[in-house]
Amino acid sequence: MTRPLTPRQQNVFDFIVKTMNELGYPPTRAEISRALGFRSPNAAEEHLRALERKGVIRVIRGTSRGIRLPAQEAEPQTAGDTPSDAASSQGLPIIGEVAAGSPILATEHIDRYCPLPPEYFTPRADYLLRVRGLSMQNIGILEGDLLAVHRTDRIRDGQIVVARLEDEVTVKRFHRQGHQVVLEAENPDFAPIEVDLRHQELEIEGIGVGVIRGGNGQALA
């Protein structure tokens, strides 16, 4: 028999469920700490471990939003269960400017929809992100292009990722060794971004799976 939750653990669990229901993804340790008045994200981490031991959540290590609800994972998926299904009837949402601190697929960020089906890309794309800047130009990701992004927690070293760091969203090549992550540009004019996961929040929004040149519908998968 599963041990009952303490009042504080119940508060943490309720906040996780509320966040996932409202935003579609789980909170970070820092967000839990702010919402419930903890002194540091470490306190939130301890509660998450306790909740995992009691079987009410599953924690995916190495990701800032790596919290899953086993009850939801066990439910069979229907056409409306995946983030991209709601948009697939209109095509892929094109994300323009992303406001600091807000979810990348918030309605106010969607410029329009592209008629390409998600399955055009492998793995399937969940949205298109309009590229700003020239930091990835040496691998053919240019200013004004649309980067097709697949939302996933599973990141391999060397992949092109969409990363959120301190409320800024950037496209870079991902490298990790222990607690250290390097977000590397593909342009020598741009210095790499170094992240210490022990002290900084880093969220991976997904991986790049293709490019639409100049946003004109000519896809380069």
PDB file of C-alpha atoms in Angstrom:
ATOM      1  CA  MET A   1       0.000   0.000   0.000  1.00  0.00           C
ATOM      2  CA  THR A   2       1.367   3.432  -0.946  1.00  0.00           C
ATOM      3  CA  ARG A   3       2.137   5.669   2.006  1.00  0.00           C
ATOM      4  CA  PRO A   4      -0.032   8.792   2.201  1.00  0.00           C
ATOM      5  CA  LEU A   5       1.454  12.152   1.236  1.00  0.00           C
ATOM      6  CA  THR A   6       2.391  14.666   3.885  1.00  0.00           C
ATOM      7  CA  PRO A   7       0.554  18.019   3.657  1.00  0.00           C
ATOM      8  CA  ARG A   8       3.631  19.654   2.101  1.00  0.00           C
ATOM      9  CA  GLN A   9       4.070  16.828  -0.423  1.00  0.00           C
ATOM     10  CA  GLN A  10       0.396  17.150  -1.321  1.00  0.00           C
ATOM     11  CA  ASN A  11       0.897  20.877  -1.946  1.00  0.00           C
ATOM     12  CA  VAL A  12       3.810  20.126  -4.293  1.00  0.00           C
ATOM     13  CA  PHE A  13       1.857  17.411  -6.113  1.00  0.00           C
ATOM     14  CA  ASP A  14      -1.209  19.643  -6.492  1.00  0.00           C
ATOM     15  CA  PHE A  15       0.946  22.440  -7.939  1.00  0.00           C
ATOM     16  CA  ILE A  16       2.505  20.039 -10.463  1.00  0.00           C
ATOM     17  CA  VAL A  17      -0.918  18.800 -11.585  1.00  0.00           C
ATOM     18  CA  LYS A  18      -2.303  22.356 -11.772  1.00  0.00           C
ATOM     19  CA  THR A  19       0.664  23.548 -13.877  1.00  0.00           C
ATOM     20  CA  MET A  20       0.429  20.600 -16.259  1.00  0.00           C
ATOM     21  CA  ASN A  21      -3.316  21.060 -16.691  1.00  0.00           C
ATOM     22  CA  GLU A  22      -3.017  24.806 -17.346  1.00  0.00           C
ATOM     23  CA  LEU A  23       0.198  24.977 -19.398  1.00  0.00           C
ATOM     24  CA  GLY A  24       0.615  21.476 -20.782  1.00  0.00           C
ATOM     25  CA  TYR A  25       4.011  20.844 -19.186  1.00  0.00           C
ATOM     26  CA  PRO A  26       5.391  20.440 -15.633  1.00  0.00           C
ATOM     27  CA  PRO A  27       6.993  23.188 -13.520  1.00  0.00           C
ATOM     28  CA  THR A  28      10.727  23.564 -12.887  1.00  0.00           C
ATOM     29  CA  ARG A  29      12.234  23.202  -9.412  1.00  0.00           C
ATOM     30  CA  ALA A  30      12.633  26.985  -9.269  1.00  0.00           C
ATOM     31  CA  GLU A  31       8.964  27.523 -10.137  1.00  0.00           C
ATOM     32  CA  ILE A  32       7.896  25.067  -7.428  1.00  0.00           C
ATOM     33  CA  SER A  33      10.129  26.856  -4.923  1.00  0.00           C
ATOM     34  CA  ARG A  34       8.719  30.283  -5.766  1.00  0.00           C
ATOM     35  CA  ALA A  35       5.112  29.113  -5.714  1.00  0.00           C
ATOM     36  CA  LEU A  36       5.369  27.277  -2.389  1.00  0.00           C
ATOM     37  CA  GLY A  37       7.845  29.528  -0.602  1.00  0.00           C
ATOM     38  CA  PHE A  38      10.846  27.185  -0.440  1.00  0.00           C
ATOM     39  CA  ARG A  39      14.230  28.760   0.193  1.00  0.00           C
ATOM     40  CA  SER A  40      15.929  27.021  -2.738  1.00  0.00           C
ATOM     41  CA  PRO A  41      15.242  24.599  -5.618  1.00  0.00           C
ATOM     42  CA  ASN A  42      17.032  21.930  -3.547  1.00  0.00           C
ATOM     43  CA  ALA A  43      14.044  21.814  -1.190  1.00  0.00           C
ATOM     44  CA  ALA A  44      11.747  21.261  -4.161  1.00  0.00           C
ATOM     45  CA  GLU A  45      14.054  18.490  -5.386  1.00  0.00           C
ATOM     46  CA  GLU A  46      13.778  16.687  -2.036  1.00  0.00           C
ATOM     47  CA  HIS A  47       9.987  16.773  -2.223  1.00  0.00           C
ATOM     48  CA  LEU A  48      10.067  15.492  -5.806  1.00  0.00           C
ATOM     49  CA  ARG A  49      12.224  12.554  -4.758  1.00  0.00           C
ATOM     50  CA  ALA A  50       9.803  11.769  -1.941  1.00  0.00           C
ATOM     51  CA  LEU A  51       6.858  11.912  -4.343  1.00  0.00           C
ATOM     52  CA  GLU A  52       8.708   9.608  -6.739  1.00  0.00           C
ATOM     53  CA  ARG A  53       9.409   7.108  -3.953  1.00  0.00           C
ATOM     54  CA  LYS A  54       5.686   7.086  -3.183  1.00  0.00           C
ATOM     55  CA  GLY A  55       4.917   6.400  -6.827  1.00  0.00           C
ATOM     56  CA  VAL A  56       2.787   9.450  -7.657  1.00  0.00           C
ATOM     57  CA  ILE A  57       5.294  11.034 -10.081  1.00  0.00           C
ATOM     58  CA  ARG A  58       8.207   9.917 -12.241  1.00  0.00           C
ATOM     59  CA  VAL A  59      11.307  12.111 -12.393  1.00  0.00           C
ATOM     60  CA  ILE A  60      13.465  12.203 -15.548  1.00  0.00           C
ATOM     61  CA  ARG A  61      17.013  13.111 -14.535  1.00  0.00           C
ATOM     62  CA  GLY A  62      18.943  15.886 -16.253  1.00  0.00           C
ATOM     63  CA  THR A  63      15.980  17.966 -17.457  1.00  0.00           C
ATOM     64  CA  SER A  64      14.509  21.001 -15.716  1.00  0.00           C
ATOM     65  CA  ARG A  65      10.898  19.963 -16.458  1.00  0.00           C
ATOM     66  CA  GLY A  66      11.451  16.209 -16.255  1.00  0.00           C
ATOM     67  CA  ILE A  67       8.374  15.357 -14.199  1.00  0.00           C
ATOM     68  CA  ARG A  68       5.775  12.855 -15.395  1.00  0.00           C
ATOM     69  CA  LEU A  69       2.515  11.585 -13.902  1.00  0.00           C
ATOM     70  CA  PRO A  70       2.391   7.767 -14.181  1.00  0.00           C
ATOM     71  CA  ALA A  71      -1.419   7.846 -14.109  1.00  0.00           C
ATOM     72  CA  GLN A  72      -1.460   9.976 -17.269  1.00  0.00           C
ATOM     73  CA  GLU A  73       1.260   7.957 -19.002  1.00  0.00           C
ATOM     74  CA  ALA A  74      -0.783   4.785 -18.510  1.00  0.00           C
ATOM     75  CA  GLU A  75      -3.846   6.248 -20.231  1.00  0.00           C
ATOM     76  CA  PRO A  76      -4.287   5.311 -23.917  1.00  0.00           C
ATOM     77  CA  GLN A  77      -3.673   8.256 -26.201  1.00  0.00           C
ATOM     78  CA  THR A  78      -6.373   9.633 -28.446  1.00  0.00           C
ATOM     79  CA  ALA A  79      -6.145  12.109 -31.275  1.00  0.00           C
ATOM     80  CA  GLY A  80      -6.165  15.020 -28.868  1.00  0.00           C
ATOM     81  CA  ASP A  81      -3.499  13.800 -26.451  1.00  0.00           C
ATOM     82  CA  THR A  82      -0.347  15.048 -28.157  1.00  0.00           C
ATOM     83  CA  PRO A  83       0.663  18.731 -28.329  1.00  0.00           C
ATOM     84  CA  SER A  84       0.891  18.800 -32.109  1.00  0.00           C
ATOM     85  CA  ASP A  85      -2.447  17.102 -32.848  1.00  0.00           C
ATOM     86  CA  ALA A  86      -4.505  20.174 -32.040  1.00  0.00           C
ATOM     87  CA  ALA A  87      -2.543  22.216 -34.547  1.00  0.00           C
ATOM     88  CA  SER A  88      -2.125  19.526 -37.206  1.00  0.00           C
ATOM     89  CA  SER A  89      -5.593  20.211 -38.648  1.00  0.00           C
ATOM     90  CA  GLN A  90      -4.379  23.709 -39.544  1.00  0.00           C
ATOM     91  CA  GLY A  91      -0.771  22.744 -40.169  1.00  0.00           C
ATOM     92  CA  LEU A  92       2.335  23.450 -38.104  1.00  0.00           C
ATOM     93  CA  PRO A  93       2.215  26.589 -35.934  1.00  0.00           C
ATOM     94  CA  ILE A  94       4.878  29.155 -36.817  1.00  0.00           C
ATOM     95  CA  ILE A  95       6.331  30.713 -33.674  1.00  0.00           C
ATOM     96  CA  GLY A  96       7.652  34.253 -33.957  1.00  0.00           C
ATOM     97  CA  GLU A  97       8.964  36.297 -31.037  1.00  0.00           C
ATOM     98  CA  VAL A  98       8.792  34.469 -27.689  1.00  0.00           C
ATOM     99  CA  ALA A  99       7.970  36.543 -24.619  1.00  0.00           C
ATOM    100  CA  ALA A 100      10.284  36.037 -21.629  1.00  0.00           C
ATOM    101  CA  GLY A 101       9.038  33.410 -19.222  1.00  0.00           C
ATOM    102  CA  SER A 102       6.013  32.288 -21.242  1.00  0.00           C
ATOM    103  CA  PRO A 103       5.432  28.891 -22.897  1.00  0.00           C
ATOM    104  CA  ILE A 104       6.804  28.732 -26.414  1.00  0.00           C
ATOM    105  CA  LEU A 105       3.500  27.462 -27.866  1.00  0.00           C
ATOM    106  CA  ALA A 106       1.390  30.181 -26.244  1.00  0.00           C
ATOM    107  CA  THR A 107      -1.297  31.453 -28.601  1.00  0.00           C
ATOM    108  CA  GLU A 108       0.135  34.968 -28.698  1.00  0.00           C
ATOM    109  CA  HIS A 109       3.415  33.644 -30.139  1.00  0.00           C
ATOM    110  CA  ILE A 110       1.836  31.926 -33.148  1.00  0.00           C
ATOM    111  CA  ASP A 111       2.214  34.092 -36.255  1.00  0.00           C
ATOM    112  CA  ARG A 112       0.343  31.764 -38.596  1.00  0.00           C
ATOM    113  CA  TYR A 113       0.235  28.106 -39.666  1.00  0.00           C
ATOM    114  CA  CYS A 114       2.235  26.316 -42.347  1.00  0.00           C
ATOM    115  CA  PRO A 115       0.249  23.707 -44.344  1.00  0.00           C
ATOM    116  CA  LEU A 116       3.065  21.116 -44.140  1.00  0.00           C
ATOM    117  CA  PRO A 117       2.020  18.011 -42.149  1.00  0.00           C
ATOM    118  CA  PRO A 118       4.049  17.181 -38.999  1.00  0.00           C
ATOM    119  CA  GLU A 119       5.072  13.854 -40.584  1.00  0.00           C
ATOM    120  CA  TYR A 120       6.949  15.677 -43.357  1.00  0.00           C
ATOM    121  CA  PHE A 121       9.887  15.702 -40.925  1.00  0.00           C
ATOM    122  CA  THR A 122      11.523  12.775 -39.111  1.00  0.00           C
ATOM    123  CA  PRO A 123      10.886  12.655 -36.243  1.00  0.00           C
ATOM    124  CA  ARG A 124       7.620  14.575 -36.704  1.00  0.00           C
ATOM    125  CA  ALA A 125       7.686  18.302 -36.063  1.00  0.00           C
ATOM    126  CA  ASP A 126       5.529  19.966 -33.419  1.00  0.00           C
ATOM    127  CA  TYR A 127       6.078  23.568 -34.503  1.00  0.00           C
ATOM    128  CA  LEU A 128       8.198  25.868 -36.668  1.00  0.00           C
ATOM    129  CA  LEU A 129      10.401  28.496 -35.021  1.00  0.00           C
ATOM    130  CA  ARG A 130      11.382  31.611 -36.974  1.00  0.00           C
ATOM    131  CA  VAL A 131      15.170  32.006 -36.757  1.00  0.00           C
ATOM    132  CA  ARG A 132      16.642  35.307 -35.557  1.00  0.00           C
ATOM    133  CA  GLY A 133      20.345  36.071 -36.004  1.00  0.00           C
ATOM    134  CA  LEU A 134      23.279  34.408 -37.742  1.00  0.00           C
ATOM    135  CA  SER A 135      24.753  32.220 -34.998  1.00  0.00           C
ATOM    136  CA  MET A 136      23.932  28.972 -36.869  1.00  0.00           C
ATOM    137  CA  GLN A 137      24.642  30.107 -40.438  1.00  0.00           C
ATOM    138  CA  ASN A 138      27.552  27.704 -41.029  1.00  0.00           C
ATOM    139  CA  ILE A 139      25.155  24.736 -41.014  1.00  0.00           C
ATOM    140  CA  GLY A 140      22.592  26.503 -43.171  1.00  0.00           C
ATOM    141  CA  ILE A 141      20.220  27.858 -40.523  1.00  0.00           C
ATOM    142  CA  LEU A 142      19.870  31.490 -41.564  1.00  0.00           C
ATOM    143  CA  GLU A 143      18.075  34.655 -40.474  1.00  0.00           C
ATOM    144  CA  GLY A 144      14.379  34.383 -41.343  1.00  0.00           C
ATOM    145  CA  ASP A 145      14.389  30.593 -41.874  1.00  0.00           C
ATOM    146  CA  LEU A 146      11.848  28.374 -40.157  1.00  0.00           C
ATOM    147  CA  LEU A 147      13.374  25.665 -37.983  1.00  0.00           C
ATOM    148  CA  ALA A 148      11.172  22.576 -37.591  1.00  0.00           C
ATOM    149  CA  VAL A 149      11.244  21.473 -33.951  1.00  0.00           C
ATOM    150  CA  HIS A 150      10.347  18.121 -32.400  1.00  0.00           C
ATOM    151  CA  ARG A 151       9.475  18.391 -28.708  1.00  0.00           C
ATOM    152  CA  THR A 152      11.350  15.752 -26.683  1.00  0.00           C
ATOM    153  CA  ASP A 153      13.166  15.176 -23.379  1.00  0.00           C
ATOM    154  CA  ARG A 154      15.677  12.829 -25.011  1.00  0.00           C
ATOM    155  CA  ILE A 155      18.662  14.854 -26.174  1.00  0.00           C
ATOM    156  CA  ARG A 156      21.858  13.386 -27.588  1.00  0.00           C
ATOM    157  CA  ASP A 157      25.196  15.136 -27.453  1.00  0.00           C
ATOM    158  CA  GLY A 158      25.806  17.152 -30.603  1.00  0.00           C
ATOM    159  CA  GLN A 159      22.151  17.678 -31.560  1.00  0.00           C
ATOM    160  CA  ILE A 160      20.743  21.055 -32.576  1.00  0.00           C
ATOM    161  CA  VAL A 161      18.397  22.152 -29.807  1.00  0.00           C
ATOM    162  CA  VAL A 162      16.000  24.945 -28.981  1.00  0.00           C
ATOM    163  CA  ALA A 163      17.051  25.933 -25.456  1.00  0.00           C
ATOM    164  CA  ARG A 164      15.562  28.322 -22.930  1.00  0.00           C
ATOM    165  CA  LEU A 165      18.114  29.953 -20.634  1.00  0.00           C
ATOM    166  CA  GLU A 166      17.095  32.690 -18.222  1.00  0.00           C
ATOM    167  CA  ASP A 167      13.889  33.260 -20.196  1.00  0.00           C
ATOM    168  CA  GLU A 168      15.758  33.666 -23.507  1.00  0.00           C
ATOM    169  CA  VAL A 169      15.149  31.127 -26.285  1.00  0.00           C
ATOM    170  CA  THR A 170      18.104  30.228 -28.509  1.00  0.00           C
ATOM    171  CA  VAL A 171      19.054  27.660 -31.168  1.00  0.00           C
ATOM    172  CA  LYS A 172      22.445  26.035 -30.595  1.00  0.00           C
ATOM    173  CA  ARG A 173      24.352  22.750 -30.753  1.00  0.00           C
ATOM    174  CA  PHE A 174      24.125  20.864 -27.444  1.00  0.00           C
ATOM    175  CA  HIS A 175      27.114  19.376 -25.612  1.00  0.00           C
ATOM    176  CA  ARG A 176      27.064  18.086 -22.053  1.00  0.00           C
ATOM    177  CA  GLN A 177      29.661  16.714 -19.652  1.00  0.00           C
ATOM    178  CA  GLY A 178      28.414  16.124 -16.132  1.00  0.00           C
ATOM    179  CA  HIS A 179      26.919  19.320 -14.736  1.00  0.00           C
ATOM    180  CA  GLN A 180      28.411  21.418 -17.555  1.00  0.00           C
ATOM    181  CA  VAL A 181      26.496  22.164 -20.742  1.00  0.00           C
ATOM    182  CA  VAL A 182      27.911  24.062 -23.708  1.00  0.00           C
ATOM    183  CA  LEU A 183      25.506  25.594 -26.220  1.00  0.00           C
ATOM    184  CA  GLU A 184      27.720  26.030 -29.254  1.00  0.00           C
ATOM    185  CA  ALA A 185      27.103  28.380 -32.159  1.00  0.00           C
ATOM    186  CA  GLU A 186      27.897  27.425 -35.751  1.00  0.00           C
ATOM    187  CA  ASN A 187      29.552  30.746 -36.481  1.00  0.00           C
ATOM    188  CA  PRO A 188      33.017  31.713 -35.141  1.00  0.00           C
ATOM    189  CA  ASP A 189      31.776  35.248 -34.475  1.00  0.00           C
ATOM    190  CA  PHE A 190      29.608  33.942 -31.629  1.00  0.00           C
ATOM    191  CA  ALA A 191      31.060  32.647 -28.356  1.00  0.00           C
ATOM    192  CA  PRO A 192      29.660  29.414 -26.895  1.00  0.00           C
ATOM    193  CA  ILE A 193      27.214  29.678 -24.005  1.00  0.00           C
ATOM    194  CA  GLU A 194      28.412  27.746 -20.946  1.00  0.00           C
ATOM    195  CA  VAL A 195      25.848  26.575 -18.400  1.00  0.00           C
ATOM    196  CA  ASP A 196      26.456  25.061 -14.960  1.00  0.00           C
ATOM    197  CA  LEU A 197      23.309  23.052 -14.231  1.00  0.00           C
ATOM    198  CA  ARG A 198      24.005  23.212 -10.495  1.00  0.00           C
ATOM    199  CA  HIS A 199      23.391  26.956 -10.487  1.00  0.00           C
ATOM    200  CA  GLN A 200      21.452  27.780 -13.669  1.00  0.00           C
ATOM    201  CA  GLU A 201      18.108  26.682 -15.080  1.00  0.00           C
ATOM    202  CA  LEU A 202      18.263  25.253 -18.602  1.00  0.00           C
ATOM    203  CA  GLU A 203      15.211  23.964 -20.415  1.00  0.00           C
ATOM    204  CA  ILE A 204      15.381  22.127 -23.718  1.00  0.00           C
ATOM    205  CA  GLU A 205      12.261  22.913 -25.752  1.00  0.00           C
ATOM    206  CA  GLY A 206      13.077  20.363 -28.456  1.00  0.00           C
ATOM    207  CA  ILE A 207      15.455  19.369 -31.255  1.00  0.00           C
ATOM    208  CA  GLY A 208      15.781  20.761 -34.757  1.00  0.00           C
ATOM    209  CA  VAL A 209      14.588  18.294 -37.402  1.00  0.00           C
ATOM    210  CA  GLY A 210      14.583  20.404 -40.563  1.00  0.00           C
ATOM    211  CA  VAL A 211      14.677  23.872 -42.098  1.00  0.00           C
ATOM    212  CA  ILE A 212      12.290  25.782 -44.341  1.00  0.00           C
ATOM    213  CA  ARG A 213      14.428  28.251 -46.238  1.00  0.00           C
ATOM    214  CA  GLY A 214      13.338  31.821 -45.711  1.00  0.00           C
ATOM    215  CA  GLY A 215       9.918  30.717 -44.490  1.00  0.00           C
ATOM    216  CA  ASN A 216       8.684  30.349 -48.070  1.00  0.00           C
ATOM    217  CA  GLY A 217       7.582  26.725 -47.789  1.00  0.00           C
ATOM    218  CA  GLN A 218      10.621  25.122 -49.470  1.00  0.00           C
ATOM    219  CA  ALA A 219      11.561  22.552 -46.825  1.00  0.00           C
ATOM    220  CA  LEU A 220      15.065  21.178 -46.327  1.00  0.00           C
ATOM    221  CA  ALA A 221      14.595  18.178 -44.041  1.00  0.00           C
TER     222      ALA A 221
END
